[in-house]
Amino acid sequence: MSVLVLAMLGFALPKPPLTAQETEKPATATWAHIELKGSYAEGPQMMSLFGDVTESLAEAIGRLDKAAKDDSVTGVVLKIDGPSIGRGKLNEFRQAIGRVRAKGKKVVAYLDSAGSGDYLVAAGCDEVVMPESGVLMLLGVRSEVSFYKNLFDLIGLKAEMLRVGEYKSAAEPYSRTEMSKEFREELEQVLGDFYDQMVEQVATGRGLTAEKVKDAIDNGPHTAAAAKELGLITRVAYEDELTGILKGDKVDTTIKLTKRYGKKKLDNDFSGPLGMIKIMNMMMGLEPQARSSKNPKIAVIHASGMIMPGASASDFLGDSTLGSDTLVKAIEKASSDATVKAIVLRIDSPGGSALASDLIWRAIEKVEKPIVASMGDVAGSGGYYIAMGADTIFAEPGTITGSIGVVGGKIALEGLYNKVGITTSVVARGKNSGILSMTSGFTESERAAMTKLLLDIYKQFTEKAAKGRKMEYAKLEKLARGRIYSGATALKLGLIDKLGTLEDAVEHAKELA
């Protein structure tokens, strides 16, 4: 009865106090999910035959840097699925991972299985996770070179190759049956550097001694369980168990995994009059023109592919050539732009045409603004040539560079023609008119003329290299002779100025500007 009276008078019975679980909502932790797979070329990429546009190295690194700066992101899950990267790009990813960790954010790597390249990226993360059935193929470094001379002899081909520099080995597979002493010597040196870098990266990343890492390499491959026992990975778990791992001891935390974090969205609206232009730009790897800004800036120019005269080109398989006309125009445009205070030239090229390389070098020499070269996976021969004009040269520890030498020649088809019954009649004027003919080898006169030409080109190359490196000619020439070096060794020899990433090169350019 008393209860009824209270209710009628508008009173309510007091409620019991709320518990902590009822007053506090479960915390949510947002993790960026980034997948590394496929190739990561320098600069914008063209559309493939299948209609997709591959992510560039700069875009992938940019996603990691975005996660580092994003206050809403707790950490990064990095799924590593066999990316096709060299040792230069590998270092770029490791440094970007380091920048995320420097912000106090965890980076968890997940690999179904892993080769050496995949694992070296993962080894720089806080945690490395692999499923029970996964296999770690950390097996060291190896280079295999096939030689075709016996095959050429069999079918009647002859490699008429000349070189200046005993280490200039590019033509050896076609003119020999095995490595020359010099070829083996330089490969031993470079692979030795790569092996030492591998051991150091694993040791520092996983907190192991160098000896333990070497033992693990020599006793590989390893199952996931064995890899964990050795300290190479931190957990054996499936991908669907990552959420629990990310929670840690905070079991009430809700994990939000942002798939494709920071991935550039593809503009697939091809309607309207500009639709076809969009398609063509994507197919050719051309980015939309950004609005011009009067703010001071650093121009980053990408120099990727085999160096050739003319315009740059790409095919539908993703291979590209670096045209001297295209690159010279880009350099001149940046040089004449008053808002550009310095230029960074990012090089990923094994070389190519001596003429094209020299034209690019000349364009760089004429630039009155600070210009910094940044070497990626490879900057050899012509790739090194174009770097020589820069004020400062950066390389990754694992960059393949050097190869200051010259090679030239042709494949003579005369033997093959004889085998299959093809005959050739020739009318000529000029003692050396057959230098470029592939129906026969060099005459004695043609060989002498070709050798003199290559020697002249080599002299130009080495003289400019000595001037660019502020080194006595005799010392530079001794380091040249076609020999390749790792970036780490090139620094010791004075062929480059600093070890560092593209970001390091940009920061240095800002200091010079």
Short mmCIF file of C-alpha atoms in Angstrom, two decimals:
data_model
loop_
_atom_site.label_atom_id
_atom_site.label_comp_id
_atom_site.label_asym_id
_atom_site.label_seq_id
_atom_site.Cartn_x
_atom_site.Cartn_y
_atom_site.Cartn_z
CA MET A 1 0.00 0.00 0.00
CA SER A 2 2.83 2.36 0.82
CA VAL A 3 4.42 1.67 -2.53
CA LEU A 4 1.18 2.53 -4.28
CA VAL A 5 0.95 5.83 -2.37
CA LEU A 6 4.50 6.81 -3.31
CA ALA A 7 3.83 6.08 -6.93
CA MET A 8 0.68 8.07 -6.89
CA LEU A 9 2.47 11.02 -5.30
CA GLY A 10 5.11 10.97 -8.11
CA PHE A 11 7.99 9.49 -6.14
CA ALA A 12 10.27 6.74 -7.47
CA LEU A 13 12.35 4.21 -5.61
CA PRO A 14 16.13 4.90 -5.79
CA LYS A 15 18.04 2.92 -8.48
CA PRO A 16 21.12 0.89 -7.61
CA PRO A 17 24.47 2.49 -8.70
CA LEU A 18 25.79 1.63 -12.19
CA THR A 19 28.74 -0.73 -12.43
CA ALA A 20 32.02 0.26 -14.15
CA GLN A 21 31.15 -1.99 -17.10
CA GLU A 22 27.85 -0.15 -17.55
CA THR A 23 29.37 3.37 -17.34
CA GLU A 24 32.39 2.81 -19.58
CA LYS A 25 32.10 1.77 -23.21
CA PRO A 26 34.69 -0.74 -24.47
CA ALA A 27 37.74 1.02 -25.92
CA THR A 28 38.33 0.83 -29.68
CA ALA A 29 41.82 0.55 -31.16
CA THR A 30 42.21 1.30 -34.87
CA TRP A 31 44.96 -0.56 -36.70
CA ALA A 32 46.06 0.25 -40.24
CA HIS A 33 46.21 -2.84 -42.46
CA ILE A 34 48.75 -2.51 -45.28
CA GLU A 35 49.58 -5.29 -47.73
CA LEU A 36 52.91 -5.48 -49.53
CA LYS A 37 52.75 -7.48 -52.75
CA GLY A 38 53.70 -7.13 -56.39
CA SER A 39 56.36 -4.80 -57.76
CA TYR A 40 57.02 -1.29 -56.48
CA ALA A 41 58.57 0.72 -59.27
CA GLU A 42 59.82 4.28 -58.91
CA GLY A 43 57.35 6.92 -60.05
CA PRO A 44 53.76 6.61 -61.34
CA GLN A 45 52.80 3.36 -63.05
CA MET A 46 50.82 2.69 -66.18
CA MET A 47 47.73 0.49 -66.38
CA SER A 48 48.44 -3.19 -67.03
CA LEU A 49 46.79 -5.44 -69.60
CA PHE A 50 44.33 -6.47 -66.87
CA GLY A 51 43.19 -2.94 -66.10
CA ASP A 52 44.90 -2.50 -62.73
CA VAL A 53 47.42 0.17 -61.75
CA THR A 54 50.25 -1.06 -59.57
CA GLU A 55 51.24 0.92 -56.51
CA SER A 56 54.49 2.85 -56.73
CA LEU A 57 57.18 2.76 -54.06
CA ALA A 58 56.44 6.35 -53.06
CA GLU A 59 52.74 5.56 -52.60
CA ALA A 60 53.45 2.50 -50.46
CA ILE A 61 55.97 4.36 -48.29
CA GLY A 62 53.50 7.24 -48.06
CA ARG A 63 50.88 4.94 -46.53
CA LEU A 64 53.28 3.89 -43.78
CA ASP A 65 54.24 7.50 -43.11
CA LYS A 66 50.57 8.46 -42.99
CA ALA A 67 49.95 5.78 -40.36
CA ALA A 68 52.89 7.10 -38.34
CA LYS A 69 51.37 10.60 -38.25
CA ASP A 70 47.70 9.57 -37.89
CA ASP A 71 46.68 10.07 -34.24
CA SER A 72 43.68 7.78 -34.71
CA VAL A 73 45.91 4.82 -35.61
CA THR A 74 47.20 2.61 -32.79
CA GLY A 75 49.53 0.53 -34.94
CA VAL A 76 50.08 -1.17 -38.29
CA VAL A 77 49.45 -4.71 -39.46
CA LEU A 78 51.81 -5.33 -42.36
CA LYS A 79 50.84 -8.33 -44.47
CA ILE A 80 53.89 -9.23 -46.53
CA ASP A 81 53.01 -11.31 -49.56
CA GLY A 82 56.10 -11.71 -51.73
CA PRO A 83 56.74 -8.15 -52.92
CA SER A 84 59.18 -7.98 -55.84
CA ILE A 85 61.75 -5.55 -54.45
CA GLY A 86 65.51 -5.18 -54.53
CA ARG A 87 67.76 -4.34 -51.63
CA GLY A 88 67.40 -0.61 -52.09
CA LYS A 89 63.61 -0.67 -51.82
CA LEU A 90 63.87 -3.20 -48.99
CA ASN A 91 65.79 -0.60 -47.00
CA GLU A 92 63.19 2.06 -47.86
CA PHE A 93 60.46 -0.11 -46.32
CA ARG A 94 62.54 -0.90 -43.22
CA GLN A 95 63.22 2.79 -42.63
CA ALA A 96 59.52 3.64 -43.06
CA ILE A 97 58.63 0.91 -40.53
CA GLY A 98 61.17 2.47 -38.19
CA ARG A 99 59.43 5.84 -38.50
CA VAL A 100 56.12 4.26 -37.46
CA ARG A 101 57.74 2.60 -34.44
CA ALA A 102 59.49 5.85 -33.51
CA LYS A 103 56.01 7.32 -32.93
CA GLY A 104 55.37 4.67 -30.27
CA LYS A 105 53.14 2.58 -32.54
CA LYS A 106 53.55 -1.17 -32.92
CA VAL A 107 54.07 -2.77 -36.31
CA VAL A 108 53.00 -6.41 -36.59
CA ALA A 109 54.16 -8.34 -39.66
CA TYR A 110 52.18 -11.32 -40.93
CA LEU A 111 53.62 -13.74 -43.49
CA ASP A 112 52.09 -16.99 -44.76
CA SER A 113 55.62 -18.06 -45.73
CA ALA A 114 58.69 -16.00 -46.43
CA GLY A 115 61.81 -15.80 -48.53
CA SER A 116 64.79 -13.72 -47.51
CA GLY A 117 63.46 -10.42 -48.93
CA ASP A 118 60.04 -10.75 -47.28
CA TYR A 119 61.59 -11.70 -43.99
CA LEU A 120 64.13 -8.86 -43.95
CA VAL A 121 61.24 -6.38 -44.16
CA ALA A 122 59.37 -8.25 -41.41
CA ALA A 123 62.45 -8.47 -39.19
CA GLY A 124 62.27 -4.70 -38.70
CA CYS A 125 58.80 -4.95 -37.11
CA ASP A 126 57.83 -5.35 -33.44
CA GLU A 127 56.25 -8.74 -34.02
CA VAL A 128 56.56 -11.33 -36.77
CA VAL A 129 53.66 -13.78 -37.09
CA MET A 130 53.52 -16.89 -39.26
CA PRO A 131 51.00 -19.77 -39.39
CA GLU A 132 51.93 -23.24 -38.24
CA SER A 133 52.27 -24.47 -41.83
CA GLY A 134 54.47 -21.55 -42.86
CA VAL A 135 58.09 -21.97 -43.89
CA LEU A 136 60.88 -19.42 -43.45
CA MET A 137 63.36 -19.62 -46.35
CA LEU A 138 66.16 -17.52 -44.87
CA LEU A 139 68.95 -19.15 -46.87
CA GLY A 140 71.58 -16.49 -47.46
CA VAL A 141 72.45 -14.90 -50.81
CA ARG A 142 73.15 -16.49 -54.18
CA SER A 143 73.73 -15.42 -57.77
CA GLU A 144 73.52 -17.78 -60.73
CA VAL A 145 74.67 -16.72 -64.19
CA SER A 146 73.90 -18.75 -67.32
CA PHE A 147 76.34 -18.76 -70.22
CA TYR A 148 75.24 -19.22 -73.83
CA LYS A 149 78.45 -19.56 -75.85
CA ASN A 150 78.09 -23.32 -76.34
CA LEU A 151 74.50 -22.83 -77.49
CA PHE A 152 75.59 -20.05 -79.84
CA ASP A 153 78.30 -22.33 -81.27
CA LEU A 154 75.71 -25.05 -81.78
CA ILE A 155 73.33 -22.87 -83.77
CA GLY A 156 75.97 -20.77 -85.53
CA LEU A 157 75.84 -17.47 -83.63
CA LYS A 158 78.94 -15.56 -82.56
CA ALA A 159 79.01 -12.83 -79.91
CA GLU A 160 81.39 -10.16 -81.19
CA MET A 161 81.69 -8.23 -77.92
CA LEU A 162 84.31 -5.66 -76.91
CA ARG A 163 84.74 -4.01 -73.52
CA VAL A 164 86.83 -1.41 -71.75
CA GLY A 165 87.38 -2.42 -68.14
CA GLU A 166 88.22 -5.98 -67.18
CA TYR A 167 85.32 -6.08 -64.72
CA LYS A 168 82.72 -4.97 -67.28
CA SER A 169 80.97 -8.34 -67.40
CA ALA A 170 77.67 -7.57 -69.13
CA ALA A 171 78.64 -9.44 -72.32
CA GLU A 172 80.32 -12.44 -70.69
CA PRO A 173 77.22 -14.69 -70.76
CA TYR A 174 77.25 -14.50 -74.57
CA SER A 175 80.98 -14.82 -75.22
CA ARG A 176 82.20 -17.22 -72.51
CA THR A 177 81.31 -20.58 -70.99
CA GLU A 178 82.01 -19.53 -67.38
CA MET A 179 82.77 -16.48 -65.26
CA SER A 180 86.05 -14.69 -65.75
CA LYS A 181 88.27 -14.27 -62.69
CA GLU A 182 87.29 -10.60 -62.51
CA PHE A 183 83.55 -11.29 -62.80
CA ARG A 184 83.73 -13.81 -59.96
CA GLU A 185 85.83 -11.44 -57.86
CA GLU A 186 83.34 -8.57 -58.06
CA LEU A 187 80.36 -10.85 -57.42
CA GLU A 188 82.09 -12.32 -54.37
CA GLN A 189 82.62 -8.80 -53.03
CA VAL A 190 79.06 -7.60 -53.63
CA LEU A 191 77.38 -10.76 -52.37
CA GLY A 192 79.64 -10.69 -49.33
CA ASP A 193 78.38 -7.17 -48.58
CA PHE A 194 74.77 -8.29 -49.06
CA TYR A 195 75.27 -11.26 -46.73
CA ASP A 196 76.80 -9.08 -44.02
CA GLN A 197 73.90 -6.63 -44.36
CA MET A 198 71.40 -9.49 -44.10
CA VAL A 199 72.98 -10.81 -40.91
CA GLU A 200 73.12 -7.33 -39.38
CA GLN A 201 69.49 -6.53 -40.27
CA VAL A 202 68.19 -9.77 -38.75
CA ALA A 203 70.40 -9.49 -35.68
CA THR A 204 69.38 -5.92 -34.86
CA GLY A 205 65.74 -6.48 -35.75
CA ARG A 206 65.28 -9.63 -33.66
CA GLY A 207 67.79 -8.94 -30.90
CA LEU A 208 70.07 -11.86 -31.80
CA THR A 209 73.82 -12.23 -32.09
CA ALA A 210 75.39 -12.36 -35.54
CA GLU A 211 76.56 -15.92 -34.88
CA LYS A 212 73.03 -17.10 -34.07
CA VAL A 213 71.74 -15.52 -37.25
CA LYS A 214 74.47 -17.18 -39.34
CA ASP A 215 73.66 -20.55 -37.75
CA ALA A 216 69.96 -20.04 -38.54
CA ILE A 217 70.81 -19.24 -42.16
CA ASP A 218 73.06 -22.28 -42.54
CA ASN A 219 70.47 -24.61 -41.02
CA GLY A 220 67.45 -23.30 -42.95
CA PRO A 221 64.79 -23.56 -44.15
CA HIS A 222 62.72 -23.54 -40.96
CA THR A 223 59.14 -24.34 -40.02
CA ALA A 224 57.26 -21.62 -38.19
CA ALA A 225 57.72 -23.44 -34.88
CA ALA A 226 61.46 -23.80 -35.45
CA ALA A 227 61.73 -20.15 -36.48
CA LYS A 228 60.01 -19.12 -33.24
CA GLU A 229 62.32 -21.32 -31.21
CA LEU A 230 65.30 -19.61 -32.86
CA GLY A 231 63.89 -16.15 -32.14
CA LEU A 232 63.39 -15.32 -35.81
CA ILE A 233 59.62 -14.83 -35.41
CA THR A 234 57.59 -14.00 -32.32
CA ARG A 235 54.36 -15.96 -32.76
CA VAL A 236 52.92 -18.96 -34.55
CA ALA A 237 49.34 -18.02 -35.39
CA TYR A 238 46.87 -17.83 -38.26
CA GLU A 239 45.79 -14.57 -39.82
CA ASP A 240 42.33 -14.78 -38.26
CA GLU A 241 43.99 -14.84 -34.82
CA LEU A 242 45.62 -11.45 -35.31
CA THR A 243 42.75 -9.63 -33.59
CA GLY A 244 43.46 -11.45 -30.35
CA ILE A 245 47.17 -10.72 -30.68
CA LEU A 246 46.48 -7.02 -31.22
CA LYS A 247 44.31 -6.87 -28.10
CA GLY A 248 47.09 -8.20 -25.92
CA ASP A 249 46.04 -8.12 -22.29
CA LYS A 250 43.30 -5.56 -23.03
CA VAL A 251 40.68 -8.21 -23.69
CA ASP A 252 37.78 -5.75 -23.65
CA THR A 253 39.27 -3.59 -26.40
CA THR A 254 37.51 -3.62 -29.75
CA ILE A 255 39.95 -3.93 -32.64
CA LYS A 256 39.11 -2.03 -35.80
CA LEU A 257 41.30 -3.19 -38.70
CA THR A 258 41.27 -0.64 -41.53
CA LYS A 259 41.90 -2.67 -44.68
CA ARG A 260 43.71 -0.98 -47.58
CA TYR A 261 44.65 1.85 -45.23
CA GLY A 262 45.72 4.97 -47.11
CA LYS A 263 45.46 3.21 -50.48
CA LYS A 264 44.94 5.62 -53.33
CA LYS A 265 41.46 5.21 -54.76
CA LEU A 266 41.27 4.62 -58.48
CA ASP A 267 39.23 7.18 -60.39
CA ASN A 268 37.09 4.83 -62.45
CA ASP A 269 34.58 7.39 -63.68
CA PHE A 270 35.29 7.40 -67.38
CA SER A 271 32.02 9.04 -68.42
CA GLY A 272 31.84 12.37 -70.19
CA PRO A 273 34.10 13.93 -72.80
CA LEU A 274 37.26 13.57 -70.65
CA GLY A 275 36.75 9.85 -69.98
CA MET A 276 38.94 8.68 -72.85
CA ILE A 277 41.71 11.09 -71.82
CA LYS A 278 41.62 9.61 -68.31
CA ILE A 279 41.93 6.09 -69.70
CA MET A 280 44.88 7.03 -71.93
CA ASN A 281 46.67 8.82 -69.07
CA MET A 282 46.26 5.77 -66.83
CA MET A 283 47.46 3.44 -69.58
CA MET A 284 50.59 5.57 -70.07
CA GLY A 285 51.26 6.06 -66.35
CA LEU A 286 50.57 9.81 -66.43
CA GLU A 287 49.31 11.46 -63.25
CA PRO A 288 46.64 14.18 -63.30
CA GLN A 289 48.13 17.65 -63.45
CA ALA A 290 48.11 19.21 -60.01
CA ARG A 291 47.27 22.87 -59.62
CA SER A 292 50.41 24.96 -59.70
CA SER A 293 51.46 26.42 -56.37
CA LYS A 294 53.68 29.38 -55.65
CA ASN A 295 54.91 27.81 -52.43
CA PRO A 296 58.60 26.78 -52.32
CA LYS A 297 59.07 23.11 -53.15
CA ILE A 298 61.57 20.33 -53.77
CA ALA A 299 61.13 18.62 -57.14
CA VAL A 300 61.58 14.83 -57.14
CA ILE A 301 62.31 13.50 -60.63
CA HIS A 302 62.27 9.74 -61.23
CA ALA A 303 64.82 8.22 -63.60
CA SER A 304 63.86 4.56 -64.01
CA GLY A 305 64.65 1.95 -66.65
CA MET A 306 67.18 1.34 -69.40
CA ILE A 307 68.61 4.66 -70.62
CA MET A 308 67.88 5.31 -74.29
CA PRO A 309 67.85 8.33 -76.63
CA GLY A 310 64.45 9.92 -77.28
CA ALA A 311 61.29 9.78 -75.21
CA SER A 312 60.61 7.53 -72.23
CA ALA A 313 58.26 4.63 -72.88
CA SER A 314 56.47 1.86 -71.01
CA ASP A 315 54.94 -1.35 -72.23
CA PHE A 316 51.85 -3.15 -70.96
CA LEU A 317 53.98 -5.62 -69.00
CA GLY A 318 55.29 -2.83 -66.79
CA ASP A 319 58.79 -2.54 -68.28
CA SER A 320 59.99 0.97 -69.02
CA THR A 321 62.80 2.78 -70.78
CA LEU A 322 64.28 6.05 -69.61
CA GLY A 323 64.36 8.45 -72.55
CA SER A 324 66.97 11.21 -72.47
CA ASP A 325 64.60 13.72 -74.13
CA THR A 326 61.93 13.13 -71.49
CA LEU A 327 64.30 13.39 -68.54
CA VAL A 328 66.16 16.42 -69.88
CA LYS A 329 62.84 18.26 -70.32
CA ALA A 330 61.81 17.38 -66.76
CA ILE A 331 65.13 18.64 -65.39
CA GLU A 332 64.93 21.86 -67.43
CA LYS A 333 61.34 22.45 -66.31
CA ALA A 334 62.26 22.07 -62.64
CA SER A 335 65.34 24.23 -63.15
CA SER A 336 63.32 27.09 -64.67
CA ASP A 337 60.50 26.91 -62.10
CA ALA A 338 61.10 29.69 -59.57
CA THR A 339 59.12 27.84 -56.90
CA VAL A 340 61.43 24.81 -57.10
CA LYS A 341 64.31 25.45 -54.72
CA ALA A 342 66.16 22.15 -55.18
CA ILE A 343 65.92 18.95 -57.22
CA VAL A 344 66.17 15.32 -56.15
CA LEU A 345 66.90 12.84 -58.95
CA ARG A 346 65.79 9.33 -57.93
CA ILE A 347 67.71 6.81 -60.05
CA ASP A 348 66.81 3.16 -60.59
CA SER A 349 68.63 2.23 -63.78
CA PRO A 350 71.24 -0.33 -64.88
CA GLY A 351 72.51 2.06 -67.57
CA GLY A 352 72.16 1.97 -71.33
CA SER A 353 73.12 4.35 -74.12
CA ALA A 354 76.34 6.32 -73.55
CA LEU A 355 74.99 9.20 -75.66
CA ALA A 356 71.69 9.41 -73.78
CA SER A 357 73.48 9.20 -70.43
CA ASP A 358 75.80 12.05 -71.41
CA LEU A 359 72.92 14.27 -72.56
CA ILE A 360 71.20 13.77 -69.21
CA TRP A 361 74.48 14.44 -67.36
CA ARG A 362 74.87 17.70 -69.30
CA ALA A 363 71.36 18.84 -68.34
CA ILE A 364 72.17 18.17 -64.68
CA GLU A 365 75.49 20.02 -64.95
CA LYS A 366 73.69 23.14 -66.19
CA VAL A 367 71.29 23.28 -63.23
CA GLU A 368 72.21 26.18 -60.95
CA LYS A 369 70.01 25.00 -58.09
CA PRO A 370 71.06 22.32 -55.58
CA ILE A 371 70.56 18.87 -57.07
CA VAL A 372 70.78 15.63 -55.10
CA ALA A 373 70.93 12.11 -56.57
CA SER A 374 69.21 9.28 -54.71
CA MET A 375 70.01 5.74 -55.89
CA GLY A 376 67.44 2.95 -55.55
CA ASP A 377 67.98 -0.76 -56.21
CA VAL A 378 70.50 -0.14 -58.99
CA ALA A 379 72.36 2.83 -60.46
CA GLY A 380 75.12 1.26 -62.51
CA SER A 381 77.02 2.30 -65.62
CA GLY A 382 74.82 4.98 -67.24
CA GLY A 383 72.82 5.11 -64.01
CA TYR A 384 76.00 6.18 -62.21
CA TYR A 385 76.93 8.48 -65.11
CA ILE A 386 73.81 10.63 -64.68
CA ALA A 387 74.34 10.79 -60.91
CA MET A 388 77.84 12.26 -61.31
CA GLY A 389 76.54 15.74 -62.05
CA ALA A 390 74.68 16.02 -58.73
CA ASP A 391 75.96 18.04 -55.77
CA THR A 392 75.43 15.09 -53.42
CA ILE A 393 74.92 11.39 -54.15
CA PHE A 394 72.88 9.19 -51.79
CA ALA A 395 72.62 5.40 -52.09
CA GLU A 396 71.05 2.60 -50.08
CA PRO A 397 73.51 0.16 -48.44
CA GLY A 398 72.26 -2.53 -50.84
CA THR A 399 72.24 -0.41 -54.00
CA ILE A 400 74.21 -1.92 -56.89
CA THR A 401 76.27 0.89 -58.39
CA GLY A 402 79.55 1.63 -60.12
CA SER A 403 80.09 -0.34 -63.34
CA ILE A 404 82.07 2.59 -64.73
CA GLY A 405 83.05 1.00 -68.01
CA VAL A 406 81.95 0.47 -71.59
CA VAL A 407 80.80 -2.57 -73.55
CA GLY A 408 79.71 -2.82 -77.16
CA GLY A 409 79.42 -5.25 -80.01
CA LYS A 410 76.98 -7.36 -81.96
CA ILE A 411 75.76 -10.91 -82.55
CA ALA A 412 77.08 -12.19 -85.89
CA LEU A 413 74.60 -14.42 -87.75
CA GLU A 414 76.99 -15.72 -90.42
CA GLY A 415 77.32 -19.21 -88.93
CA LEU A 416 73.56 -19.58 -88.54
CA TYR A 417 73.00 -18.41 -92.10
CA ASN A 418 75.45 -21.05 -93.34
CA LYS A 419 73.63 -23.77 -91.41
CA VAL A 420 70.20 -22.90 -92.78
CA GLY A 421 71.29 -22.04 -96.32
CA ILE A 422 70.96 -18.26 -96.31
CA THR A 423 73.46 -16.41 -98.49
CA THR A 424 74.26 -12.70 -98.52
CA SER A 425 75.60 -10.44 -101.28
CA VAL A 426 77.23 -7.17 -100.27
CA VAL A 427 78.00 -3.94 -102.11
CA ALA A 428 79.92 -1.47 -99.94
CA ARG A 429 82.20 1.55 -99.92
CA GLY A 430 84.28 2.34 -96.85
CA LYS A 431 86.73 0.07 -95.08
CA ASN A 432 84.62 -0.11 -91.91
CA SER A 433 81.14 -0.04 -93.44
CA GLY A 434 80.33 -3.45 -91.96
CA ILE A 435 80.74 -2.49 -88.30
CA LEU A 436 76.98 -2.61 -87.70
CA SER A 437 76.27 -5.53 -90.04
CA MET A 438 75.06 -8.65 -88.26
CA THR A 439 75.69 -10.95 -91.20
CA SER A 440 79.40 -11.18 -90.36
CA GLY A 441 81.85 -10.57 -87.53
CA PHE A 442 84.25 -7.63 -87.27
CA THR A 443 87.14 -7.40 -89.70
CA GLU A 444 90.51 -6.52 -88.18
CA SER A 445 90.04 -2.89 -89.21
CA GLU A 446 86.48 -2.74 -87.85
CA ARG A 447 87.55 -4.27 -84.55
CA ALA A 448 90.34 -1.70 -84.19
CA ALA A 449 87.96 1.17 -84.98
CA MET A 450 85.35 -0.13 -82.54
CA THR A 451 87.94 -0.58 -79.81
CA LYS A 452 89.18 3.00 -80.28
CA LEU A 453 85.61 4.30 -80.06
CA LEU A 454 84.96 2.44 -76.79
CA LEU A 455 88.26 3.65 -75.33
CA ASP A 456 87.32 7.25 -76.15
CA ILE A 457 83.90 6.85 -74.50
CA TYR A 458 85.54 5.25 -71.45
CA LYS A 459 87.97 8.19 -71.17
CA GLN A 460 85.07 10.67 -71.25
CA PHE A 461 83.18 8.65 -68.62
CA THR A 462 86.09 8.32 -66.21
CA GLU A 463 87.27 11.94 -66.62
CA LYS A 464 83.80 13.24 -65.77
CA ALA A 465 83.53 10.80 -62.86
CA ALA A 466 86.87 11.99 -61.47
CA LYS A 467 85.80 15.62 -61.81
CA GLY A 468 82.41 14.97 -60.20
CA ARG A 469 83.93 13.07 -57.28
CA LYS A 470 86.81 15.57 -56.92
CA MET A 471 89.21 12.64 -57.17
CA GLU A 472 92.53 12.24 -58.96
CA TYR A 473 92.01 10.58 -62.32
CA ALA A 474 94.38 7.69 -61.63
CA LYS A 475 92.57 6.84 -58.40
CA LEU A 476 89.13 7.01 -60.01
CA GLU A 477 90.19 4.97 -63.03
CA LYS A 478 91.47 2.23 -60.74
CA LEU A 479 88.03 2.09 -59.09
CA ALA A 480 86.31 2.10 -62.49
CA ARG A 481 87.18 -0.62 -65.02
CA GLY A 482 83.55 -1.77 -65.10
CA ARG A 483 83.48 -2.99 -61.50
CA ILE A 484 80.22 -3.02 -59.55
CA TYR A 485 79.93 -2.14 -55.86
CA SER A 486 77.32 -2.19 -53.14
CA GLY A 487 76.23 1.21 -51.87
CA ALA A 488 78.04 0.53 -48.59
CA THR A 489 81.35 -0.15 -50.35
CA ALA A 490 80.85 2.76 -52.76
CA LEU A 491 80.65 5.10 -49.76
CA LYS A 492 83.95 3.81 -48.37
CA LEU A 493 85.60 4.32 -51.75
CA GLY A 494 84.27 7.86 -52.24
CA LEU A 495 82.04 7.01 -55.20
CA ILE A 496 78.99 8.33 -53.32
CA ASP A 497 78.58 10.84 -50.47
CA LYS A 498 76.00 9.39 -48.09
CA LEU A 499 73.91 6.32 -47.29
CA GLY A 500 70.22 7.03 -46.97
CA THR A 501 66.70 6.75 -48.31
CA LEU A 502 64.85 8.96 -50.75
CA GLU A 503 63.42 10.83 -47.75
CA ASP A 504 66.94 11.45 -46.47
CA ALA A 505 67.89 12.85 -49.87
CA VAL A 506 64.86 15.15 -49.86
CA GLU A 507 65.72 16.42 -46.37
CA HIS A 508 69.28 17.08 -47.51
CA ALA A 509 67.98 18.97 -50.55
CA LYS A 510 65.92 21.16 -48.20
CA GLU A 511 69.08 21.97 -46.26
CA LEU A 512 70.89 22.94 -49.46
CA ALA A 513 67.98 25.02 -50.82
#
